[in-house]
Amino acid sequence: METNRQKLKMAVYWAASCGGCCVSVLDVHEKLFDVVAAADLLFWPIALDTKYRDVEEMPDNHLDLTLFNGAIRNSENEHLAKLLRKKSKILVAYGSCAHLGGIPGLANFTSKEEIFKRVYHESESTINPEKTLPSPVCEVKEGTITIPEFYDDVRSLSQVTDVDYFIPGCPPQTERLVEVFTAIVTGAELPPKGSVVGAGTRTQCDECIREKTENKQIKKFYRPWEIADDGITCFLEQGVICMGPATRSGCGYRCIKGNAPCRGCYGPPAGVPDPGAKMMSAVAGIIDEKEPGEISKVVADIADPAGLFYRFSLPVSLIRKKVS
Amino acid sequence: MKKITIDPITRLEGHGKIEIFLNGGGEVENVYFQVPELRGFEKFCEGRPVEELPAIVTKICGVCPGCHHMASGKAVDAVFGVEPPPTAKKIRELFYMAHYVHSHTAHFYALAAPDFVVGPDAPAAKRNILGLIEKVGKEAGLEVIKQRRIAQEIQALLAGHQTFNIMNIPGGVRKGLTEEERDDIVEKARGFIRFAEFTIKIFGDVVLGNKAYVDLILNGPYKLNLHSMGLVDSNNKVNFYDGKVRVVDTKGKELYKYSPPEYIDYVAEHVEPWSYLKFPYLKKIGWKGFIDGQESGVYHATPLSRLNAADGMATPLAQKEYENMYSTLGGKPVHATLAMHWARVIELLYSAERCLELATDPEITGKDLRAPLGPIPGEGVGIVEAQRGTLTHHYITDEKGIVKKVNLIVGTTNNNAPICMSLKKAASGLIKKDTEINDGILNMIEMAFRAYDPCFSCATHSLPGQMPMILEIRDTGGGLVKRFIRN
Amino acid sequence: MEFKPRIIAFLCNWCSYTGADLAGTSRMEYRENVRVIRVMCSGRVEPSFVLKAFASGADGVLICGCHPGDCHYQEGNYRCLRRFTLLQKYIIQMGIESERLKLEWISASEGKQFAELVNSFTETITELGPCSIREKTKILL
Ligand code: SF4
Ligand code: SF4
Ligand code: SF4
Ligand code: FES
């Protein structure tokens, strides 16, 4: 990476995250030395000893680039999202959780109350006769200690603050990150604010190498273990739901190469606001039945359409949360 | 009463916060290790088809996704009442050994080694992998990154992606191994063994060669007398992928040995209002609070506890090191927190050897990858040893395999109470009346939890631009009493 | 306050819209809480249209197309039926009562049937009460 510019000031933060996005940054491996040469990492809890106060004390816009991964699940996540927005010139929603709500966003099928009940009262191994629950402010005998407030639902980063760019993927492909990083470091012209970067614009199906025909016709859907996948034919044509038609390209169809159908972590392709709606339309389009009874039978084989079509995107979808 | 807050705890996976209360005399009254985070997988996996879980749960932890993928894959097999064919099992275990090599390598070099090689009270700016490289040479630093990369590549080859694993399907795996791929892995596994031996040598030279360090391990404020948990094979040798869970007491005597579905009779979890993370303990003993000793229900699930709980290692080179460790440290069991680092490098060697064993196994390139499925019994438990402790996944489904209940006892969670107690011990031992709290003291407190590897292991916590750690002591009203800056 | 349901009706231009028109010109009485959106064919009703309607505060969504075999684009109404079946399953999972989404075939001459359909659907929705999606999915900052 050739650059004569001043070193980039950079932060990587995780909110409600699994850490996999941070690992994807580290998976630059030997190239890490290039990154370090081009950027000073000022805040990165997974790897550096910077504390929250240090960020609070930075002047506004002090950071050139912040990669924010993880969803917004609690008050601390939201606070840091807003704080880092103020301190950063470019704020990137990095990875499916920040971009779409991600897997933690599946919690929008339930509520804080139900989650607490399951985890702290009912789980098979929990013994909690006093029905204790974690509480944001807690009086212990030595004084008061606090933990963040757990929200009732999960939000994506752009649902709580202004975001400049989105890098999709769970986690994003490291090669794509390097491309985006290089563009920023070399001062290349950046795409308009709000763009999805580090991915393609078309669908997985456009890139996937499995054999497919134009006119798919399906009379029965199967769960992946119900068929002997031939490793060659398009999953949908074998009757296994694959999110390819409603998912943005850019990951190198890595699941499909591993003989697993796509689950949509790259989010919807350009111009598609709601991936699940798009997928419903695609699936309905290939069902080869006309009678209401027969159609119902085919549809009955699709277990959990909501959890499948919105696997990574429930919090940003049109109906972003289960009602009641 | 004064209060010290460390927020967030850096260099560890997930979020954490430490509150240290000092009494009027300036001594440690209590320490709280708080986990401020919950995501609720136990609840939101309900309603999903169970075969989707192995991929979904890789998002519990992006640092040890492979552990969740394996525990989940096994729980799902049990839900379907099947055993995968031998080839499939071996491919899974091969993947898992690469996962161990990656994780243990990174942990040792990024977190543990700098403390010893550069010195626990060296300035923070030196106490990192760059400081380490200064001491052991740049070649070695690049080698660490290279070996970690290779381990990541093997995982990606076998599981679709190193972080987003999709290899497991009910009754087996989705993809086999070609002869060329196998040959390549054999070469790489040989490299792992050389590298693991080199790592053990560094540990020997730097740590064991220094009497002060051996003293610190054996006599420092880092010791908890707890029961030990670990997975063992049919010969009571350490195994990460399969077997029974064995628990030995503080004196090394076998307390229990249970198979996965029986976990519910042996392990229970306690809830405290000040943390989102529960506190597991041995159910038959009961929750006795944050105390150690033979009467306590609290146990360790760590590299060291696994070695304590087993009768040895199943591979020759690792077995030799196992014997060496126990004879050096005065016999089994060992309770010194810092000996976890030693145990970890022995496990690294075992993983490398096992990797080679599996890669050279004629069955590994077999074509029988999936067992046929019958009716769905609908309940299953899968247990593997995660790097950070015994990992249990328990699923209950309806007759179609749609998830009704999920229970998880995750690696680090096992050690939640021990981490709290270790921190308190270390803090109490190090902070006395009128102690000048400096860089070294703070790092020595951090070393207590770093030993558990609740942390992310990477070669980068040493990046230039590292900021000092700031600690504040507040009175109970929140007023700032004193501020320490660690440069 | 009396609950006046908000209903969105997607009507196919060729049969159903004409049928609705007929109901209007014949001065058949039907409830006024329906906002009609004319589409060229029921097969043009994307799942996202329906979800958008609910997300924006509709209490019920009605889709009408030509009778089987009568679609001017041959298969549009079958496509609609398949989408509808899938959508039903999805909205139930999201906690929305399946009665809030209805599909009926109405021909150009069935003005009376259309009026009756609207009245009965309005009644169903009135009984169910307001749909809380818009409220419940709001992001409170
Ligand atoms: S996007 Fe995926 S990899 Fe990144 S934090 Fe979320 S779950 Fe982890
Ligand atoms: S549906 Fe899936 S398998 Fe088929 S072409 Fe698209 S991405 Fe490939
Ligand atoms: S194939 Fe689909 S689910 Fe898999 S990584 Fe790519 S976009 Fe994500
Ligand atoms: S034209 Fe009326 S439904 Fe297709």
mmCIF file of C-alpha atoms in Angstrom, chain A residues 7 13-24 26-27 29-30 32-33 36 39-54 57-58 73-74 76-77 103-111 114-116 118-128 132-136 138 140-150 170-174 223-229 235 254-261 263 265 303-304 306-308 311-312, chain B residues 1 3 6-15 17 19 21 29-30 32 34-44 46-52 56 58-63 80 130 133 138 142 145-146 148-149 152 160-164 166 169-170 174-175 263-264 267-278 281 283 370 373 376 394 396 400-402 405-407 409 446 456-470 472 474 476 483 486:
data_model
loop_
_atom_site.group_PDB
_atom_site.id
_atom_site.type_symbol
_atom_site.label_atom_id
_atom_site.label_comp_id
_atom_site.label_asym_id
_atom_site.label_seq_id
_atom_site.Cartn_x
_atom_site.Cartn_y
_atom_site.Cartn_z
ATOM 1 C CA LYS A 7 -1.503 7.939 8.937
ATOM 2 C CA TYR A 13 -15.645 -1.402 17.852
ATOM 3 C CA TRP A 14 -17.945 -4.278 18.682
ATOM 4 C CA ALA A 15 -21.440 -3.778 20.018
ATOM 5 C CA ALA A 16 -23.758 -6.822 20.276
ATOM 6 C CA SER A 17 -21.302 -8.865 18.298
ATOM 7 C CA CYS A 18 -19.743 -12.296 18.241
ATOM 8 C CA GLY A 19 -16.227 -11.022 17.661
ATOM 9 C CA GLY A 20 -16.116 -12.695 14.245
ATOM 10 C CA CYS A 21 -16.012 -9.333 12.518
ATOM 11 C CA CYS A 22 -12.937 -8.376 14.521
ATOM 12 C CA VAL A 23 -11.410 -11.725 13.601
ATOM 13 C CA SER A 24 -12.089 -10.974 9.944
ATOM 14 C CA LEU A 26 -7.195 -9.892 11.870
ATOM 15 C CA ASP A 27 -7.442 -12.422 9.084
ATOM 16 C CA HIS A 29 -2.654 -12.162 8.416
ATOM 17 C CA GLU A 30 0.772 -11.057 7.177
ATOM 18 C CA LEU A 32 -1.382 -6.698 9.109
ATOM 19 C CA PHE A 33 1.963 -5.008 8.891
ATOM 20 C CA VAL A 36 -0.301 -0.902 10.791
ATOM 21 C CA ALA A 39 -3.218 3.361 10.091
ATOM 22 C CA ASP A 40 -2.972 3.983 13.786
ATOM 23 C CA LEU A 41 -5.549 1.921 15.578
ATOM 24 C CA LEU A 42 -6.697 4.126 18.419
ATOM 25 C CA PHE A 43 -9.572 2.102 19.814
ATOM 26 C CA TRP A 44 -10.106 -1.634 19.453
ATOM 27 C CA PRO A 45 -11.264 -3.396 22.628
ATOM 28 C CA ILE A 46 -10.577 -6.883 21.317
ATOM 29 C CA ALA A 47 -6.921 -6.078 20.915
ATOM 30 C CA LEU A 48 -5.997 -2.767 22.527
ATOM 31 C CA ASP A 49 -6.082 -1.358 26.005
ATOM 32 C CA THR A 50 -8.042 1.769 25.217
ATOM 33 C CA LYS A 51 -10.885 2.457 27.612
ATOM 34 C CA TYR A 52 -14.204 4.197 26.971
ATOM 35 C CA ARG A 53 -13.051 7.353 28.673
ATOM 36 C CA ASP A 54 -10.259 7.761 26.147
ATOM 37 C CA GLU A 57 -11.973 12.625 25.541
ATOM 38 C CA MET A 58 -11.175 12.656 21.820
ATOM 39 C CA ARG A 73 -28.942 -4.678 21.830
ATOM 40 C CA ASN A 74 -28.525 -2.535 24.937
ATOM 41 C CA GLU A 76 -24.197 0.666 26.091
ATOM 42 C CA ASN A 77 -24.268 -0.342 22.411
ATOM 43 C CA ILE A 103 -28.258 -13.188 13.847
ATOM 44 C CA PRO A 104 -28.775 -11.418 17.204
ATOM 45 C CA GLY A 105 -31.650 -9.681 15.419
ATOM 46 C CA LEU A 106 -33.567 -12.974 15.464
ATOM 47 C CA ALA A 107 -34.346 -11.898 19.016
ATOM 48 C CA ASN A 108 -36.987 -9.616 17.472
ATOM 49 C CA PHE A 109 -39.137 -12.752 17.286
ATOM 50 C CA THR A 110 -39.358 -12.519 21.050
ATOM 51 C CA SER A 111 -39.059 -9.895 23.777
ATOM 52 C CA GLU A 114 -39.326 -13.828 27.261
ATOM 53 C CA ILE A 115 -35.549 -13.946 26.862
ATOM 54 C CA PHE A 116 -34.990 -13.220 30.548
ATOM 55 C CA ARG A 118 -35.940 -18.469 29.450
ATOM 56 C CA VAL A 119 -32.345 -17.703 30.358
ATOM 57 C CA TYR A 120 -32.625 -16.855 34.059
ATOM 58 C CA HIS A 121 -35.706 -18.733 35.223
ATOM 59 C CA GLU A 122 -36.564 -21.678 33.030
ATOM 60 C CA SER A 123 -33.406 -23.026 31.427
ATOM 61 C CA GLU A 124 -32.862 -26.704 32.226
ATOM 62 C CA SER A 125 -29.701 -26.084 34.210
ATOM 63 C CA THR A 126 -30.674 -22.885 36.037
ATOM 64 C CA ILE A 127 -31.558 -23.021 39.706
ATOM 65 C CA ASN A 128 -32.973 -19.683 40.740
ATOM 66 C CA THR A 132 -33.312 -13.116 40.498
ATOM 67 C CA LEU A 133 -32.877 -11.136 37.291
ATOM 68 C CA PRO A 134 -29.920 -9.003 36.247
ATOM 69 C CA SER A 135 -30.672 -5.380 36.829
ATOM 70 C CA PRO A 136 -29.057 -2.243 35.352
ATOM 71 C CA CYS A 138 -27.539 -3.063 41.583
ATOM 72 C CA VAL A 140 -24.262 -4.783 46.534
ATOM 73 C CA LYS A 141 -23.086 -4.597 50.081
ATOM 74 C CA GLU A 142 -20.025 -2.553 49.174
ATOM 75 C CA GLY A 143 -21.874 0.006 47.047
ATOM 76 C CA THR A 144 -23.626 0.463 43.723
ATOM 77 C CA ILE A 145 -22.615 -1.237 40.504
ATOM 78 C CA THR A 146 -24.231 -0.962 37.124
ATOM 79 C CA ILE A 147 -24.649 -2.898 33.902
ATOM 80 C CA PRO A 148 -26.233 -1.632 30.678
ATOM 81 C CA GLU A 149 -29.969 -1.785 30.143
ATOM 82 C CA PHE A 150 -31.109 -4.644 27.908
ATOM 83 C CA CYS A 170 -21.255 -12.354 8.501
ATOM 84 C CA PRO A 171 -18.389 -11.779 8.669
ATOM 85 C CA PRO A 172 -17.341 -9.759 5.619
ATOM 86 C CA GLN A 173 -14.763 -11.374 3.359
ATOM 87 C CA THR A 174 -11.390 -10.040 4.494
ATOM 88 C CA ARG A 223 -34.979 -29.722 4.227
ATOM 89 C CA PRO A 224 -31.251 -30.076 3.501
ATOM 90 C CA TRP A 225 -30.998 -33.466 5.211
ATOM 91 C CA GLU A 226 -33.952 -34.910 3.302
ATOM 92 C CA ILE A 227 -32.063 -35.099 0.016
ATOM 93 C CA ALA A 228 -28.738 -36.425 -1.169
ATOM 94 C CA ASP A 229 -27.316 -33.197 -2.582
ATOM 95 C CA PHE A 235 -30.184 -25.972 -4.537
ATOM 96 C CA ARG A 254 -18.627 -19.525 0.095
ATOM 97 C CA CYS A 255 -21.453 -21.541 1.703
ATOM 98 C CA ILE A 256 -22.494 -22.994 -1.626
ATOM 99 C CA LYS A 257 -18.906 -24.073 -2.265
ATOM 100 C CA GLY A 258 -19.166 -25.930 1.039
ATOM 101 C CA ASN A 259 -22.374 -27.611 -0.202
ATOM 102 C CA ALA A 260 -24.644 -25.543 2.016
ATOM 103 C CA PRO A 261 -27.388 -23.294 0.666
ATOM 104 C CA ARG A 263 -28.669 -18.002 4.148
ATOM 105 C CA CYS A 265 -25.787 -12.819 5.260
ATOM 106 C CA ALA A 303 -40.566 -24.717 7.862
ATOM 107 C CA ASP A 304 -40.026 -21.335 9.494
ATOM 108 C CA ALA A 306 -39.827 -15.883 8.675
ATOM 109 C CA GLY A 307 -36.696 -17.227 10.347
ATOM 110 C CA LEU A 308 -35.270 -18.386 7.047
ATOM 111 C CA ARG A 311 -32.207 -14.967 8.959
ATOM 112 C CA PHE A 312 -29.841 -11.984 9.040
ATOM 113 C CA MET B 1 -15.403 2.660 50.566
ATOM 114 C CA LYS B 3 -14.370 1.848 43.942
ATOM 115 C CA ILE B 6 -11.950 -1.088 34.629
ATOM 116 C CA ASP B 7 -14.254 -0.761 31.621
ATOM 117 C CA PRO B 8 -14.065 -2.371 29.167
ATOM 118 C CA ILE B 9 -11.648 -5.117 29.905
ATOM 119 C CA THR B 10 -9.648 -5.248 26.765
ATOM 120 C CA ARG B 11 -8.028 -8.094 24.945
ATOM 121 C CA LEU B 12 -10.716 -10.551 25.710
ATOM 122 C CA GLU B 13 -13.535 -11.966 23.738
ATOM 123 C CA GLY B 14 -16.847 -10.365 24.580
ATOM 124 C CA HIS B 15 -17.429 -7.572 26.964
ATOM 125 C CA LYS B 17 -16.094 -4.883 33.420
ATOM 126 C CA GLU B 19 -15.292 -3.259 39.842
ATOM 127 C CA PHE B 21 -14.025 -1.986 46.097
ATOM 128 C CA GLU B 29 -13.041 -5.496 50.129
ATOM 129 C CA ASN B 30 -14.541 -7.190 47.112
ATOM 130 C CA TYR B 32 -16.994 -7.904 40.816
ATOM 131 C CA GLN B 34 -19.416 -8.161 35.413
ATOM 132 C CA VAL B 35 -20.499 -9.320 32.008
ATOM 133 C CA PRO B 36 -22.673 -6.532 30.667
ATOM 134 C CA GLU B 37 -24.010 -8.474 27.756
ATOM 135 C CA LEU B 38 -26.635 -10.996 26.753
ATOM 136 C CA ARG B 39 -27.922 -11.901 23.323
ATOM 137 C CA GLY B 40 -30.434 -14.614 24.119
ATOM 138 C CA PHE B 41 -29.645 -17.443 21.685
ATOM 139 C CA GLU B 42 -31.428 -19.812 24.083
ATOM 140 C CA LYS B 43 -34.684 -18.052 23.299
ATOM 141 C CA PHE B 44 -34.468 -16.969 19.700
ATOM 142 C CA GLU B 46 -36.807 -21.594 19.288
ATOM 143 C CA GLY B 47 -38.929 -22.150 16.211
ATOM 144 C CA ARG B 48 -35.951 -22.711 13.905
ATOM 145 C CA PRO B 49 -35.479 -26.065 12.151
ATOM 146 C CA VAL B 50 -32.841 -27.795 14.259
ATOM 147 C CA GLU B 51 -30.495 -28.434 11.315
ATOM 148 C CA GLU B 52 -30.063 -24.667 11.002
ATOM 149 C CA ILE B 56 -26.607 -20.067 13.638
ATOM 150 C CA THR B 58 -21.323 -20.062 15.174
ATOM 151 C CA LYS B 59 -22.449 -16.495 15.820
ATOM 152 C CA ILE B 60 -22.364 -16.978 19.568
ATOM 153 C CA CYS B 61 -18.638 -16.472 19.371
ATOM 154 C CA GLY B 62 -16.591 -15.491 16.361
ATOM 155 C CA VAL B 63 -13.416 -16.458 18.158
ATOM 156 C CA PHE B 80 -32.043 -37.332 15.040
ATOM 157 C CA LEU B 130 6.560 -6.591 19.363
ATOM 158 C CA ILE B 133 9.711 -10.320 18.783
ATOM 159 C CA LYS B 138 11.335 -11.300 14.000
ATOM 160 C CA LEU B 142 6.142 -13.975 11.361
ATOM 161 C CA ILE B 145 1.133 -15.280 12.056
ATOM 162 C CA LYS B 146 1.871 -17.841 9.360
ATOM 163 C CA ARG B 148 -2.289 -19.175 12.571
ATOM 164 C CA ARG B 149 -3.108 -18.383 8.943
ATOM 165 C CA GLN B 152 -7.478 -20.769 9.536
ATOM 166 C CA GLY B 160 -16.835 -23.351 4.233
ATOM 167 C CA HIS B 161 -15.340 -20.399 6.072
ATOM 168 C CA GLN B 162 -13.111 -20.126 9.120
ATOM 169 C CA THR B 163 -15.703 -18.113 11.064
ATOM 170 C CA PHE B 164 -18.994 -19.026 9.408
ATOM 171 C CA ILE B 166 -21.436 -24.823 7.650
ATOM 172 C CA ILE B 169 -25.471 -31.664 8.599
ATOM 173 C CA PRO B 170 -27.565 -34.109 10.643
ATOM 174 C CA ARG B 174 -21.575 -31.943 3.668
ATOM 175 C CA LYS B 175 -18.240 -32.328 1.978
ATOM 176 C CA TYR B 263 -25.048 -33.141 32.298
ATOM 177 C CA ILE B 264 -28.269 -31.932 33.817
ATOM 178 C CA VAL B 267 -24.108 -29.031 36.474
ATOM 179 C CA ALA B 268 -26.385 -26.192 37.543
ATOM 180 C CA GLU B 269 -26.258 -22.430 37.099
ATOM 181 C CA HIS B 270 -26.687 -19.655 39.629
ATOM 182 C CA VAL B 271 -27.946 -16.129 38.848
ATOM 183 C CA GLU B 272 -26.608 -12.866 40.318
ATOM 184 C CA PRO B 273 -28.376 -9.554 39.728
ATOM 185 C CA TRP B 274 -25.157 -7.716 38.838
ATOM 186 C CA SER B 275 -24.122 -9.723 35.776
ATOM 187 C CA TYR B 276 -25.834 -10.995 32.659
ATOM 188 C CA LEU B 277 -23.675 -14.120 32.789
ATOM 189 C CA LYS B 278 -24.741 -17.027 34.993
ATOM 190 C CA TYR B 281 -21.448 -25.033 39.713
ATOM 191 C CA LYS B 283 -25.170 -29.492 41.222
ATOM 192 C CA ARG B 370 -23.706 -39.050 6.023
ATOM 193 C CA LEU B 373 -31.777 -40.724 9.236
ATOM 194 C CA ILE B 376 -36.643 -37.996 15.100
ATOM 195 C CA HIS B 394 -28.915 -29.191 24.661
ATOM 196 C CA ILE B 396 -35.409 -30.259 22.447
ATOM 197 C CA LYS B 400 -40.407 -32.655 12.863
ATOM 198 C CA GLY B 401 -37.187 -31.329 14.300
ATOM 199 C CA ILE B 402 -38.441 -27.805 14.968
ATOM 200 C CA LYS B 405 -36.023 -25.497 23.770
ATOM 201 C CA VAL B 406 -32.335 -24.689 23.770
ATOM 202 C CA ASN B 407 -30.000 -24.724 26.739
ATOM 203 C CA ILE B 409 -23.489 -23.839 28.949
ATOM 204 C CA GLU B 446 -5.218 -8.498 34.570
ATOM 205 C CA PHE B 456 -9.333 -12.905 21.908
ATOM 206 C CA SER B 457 -6.090 -14.148 20.741
ATOM 207 C CA CYS B 458 -4.380 -12.198 18.125
ATOM 208 C CA ALA B 459 -1.053 -10.847 17.212
ATOM 209 C CA THR B 460 -2.194 -7.275 17.238
ATOM 210 C CA HIS B 461 -2.881 -6.054 20.705
ATOM 211 C CA SER B 462 0.582 -4.734 20.394
ATOM 212 C CA LEU B 463 -0.131 -2.324 17.608
ATOM 213 C CA PRO B 464 1.596 0.986 17.818
ATOM 214 C CA GLY B 465 -0.856 3.590 18.937
ATOM 215 C CA GLN B 466 -1.705 1.651 22.024
ATOM 216 C CA MET B 467 -3.334 3.825 24.599
ATOM 217 C CA PRO B 468 -2.703 3.766 28.280
ATOM 218 C CA MET B 469 -5.147 2.115 30.586
ATOM 219 C CA ILE B 470 -6.826 4.485 32.946
ATOM 220 C CA GLU B 472 -10.273 5.506 38.571
ATOM 221 C CA ARG B 474 -14.220 6.621 43.184
ATOM 222 C CA THR B 476 -19.433 5.337 46.652
ATOM 223 C CA ARG B 483 -6.973 8.464 38.878
ATOM 224 C CA ARG B 486 -0.963 3.413 32.876
#
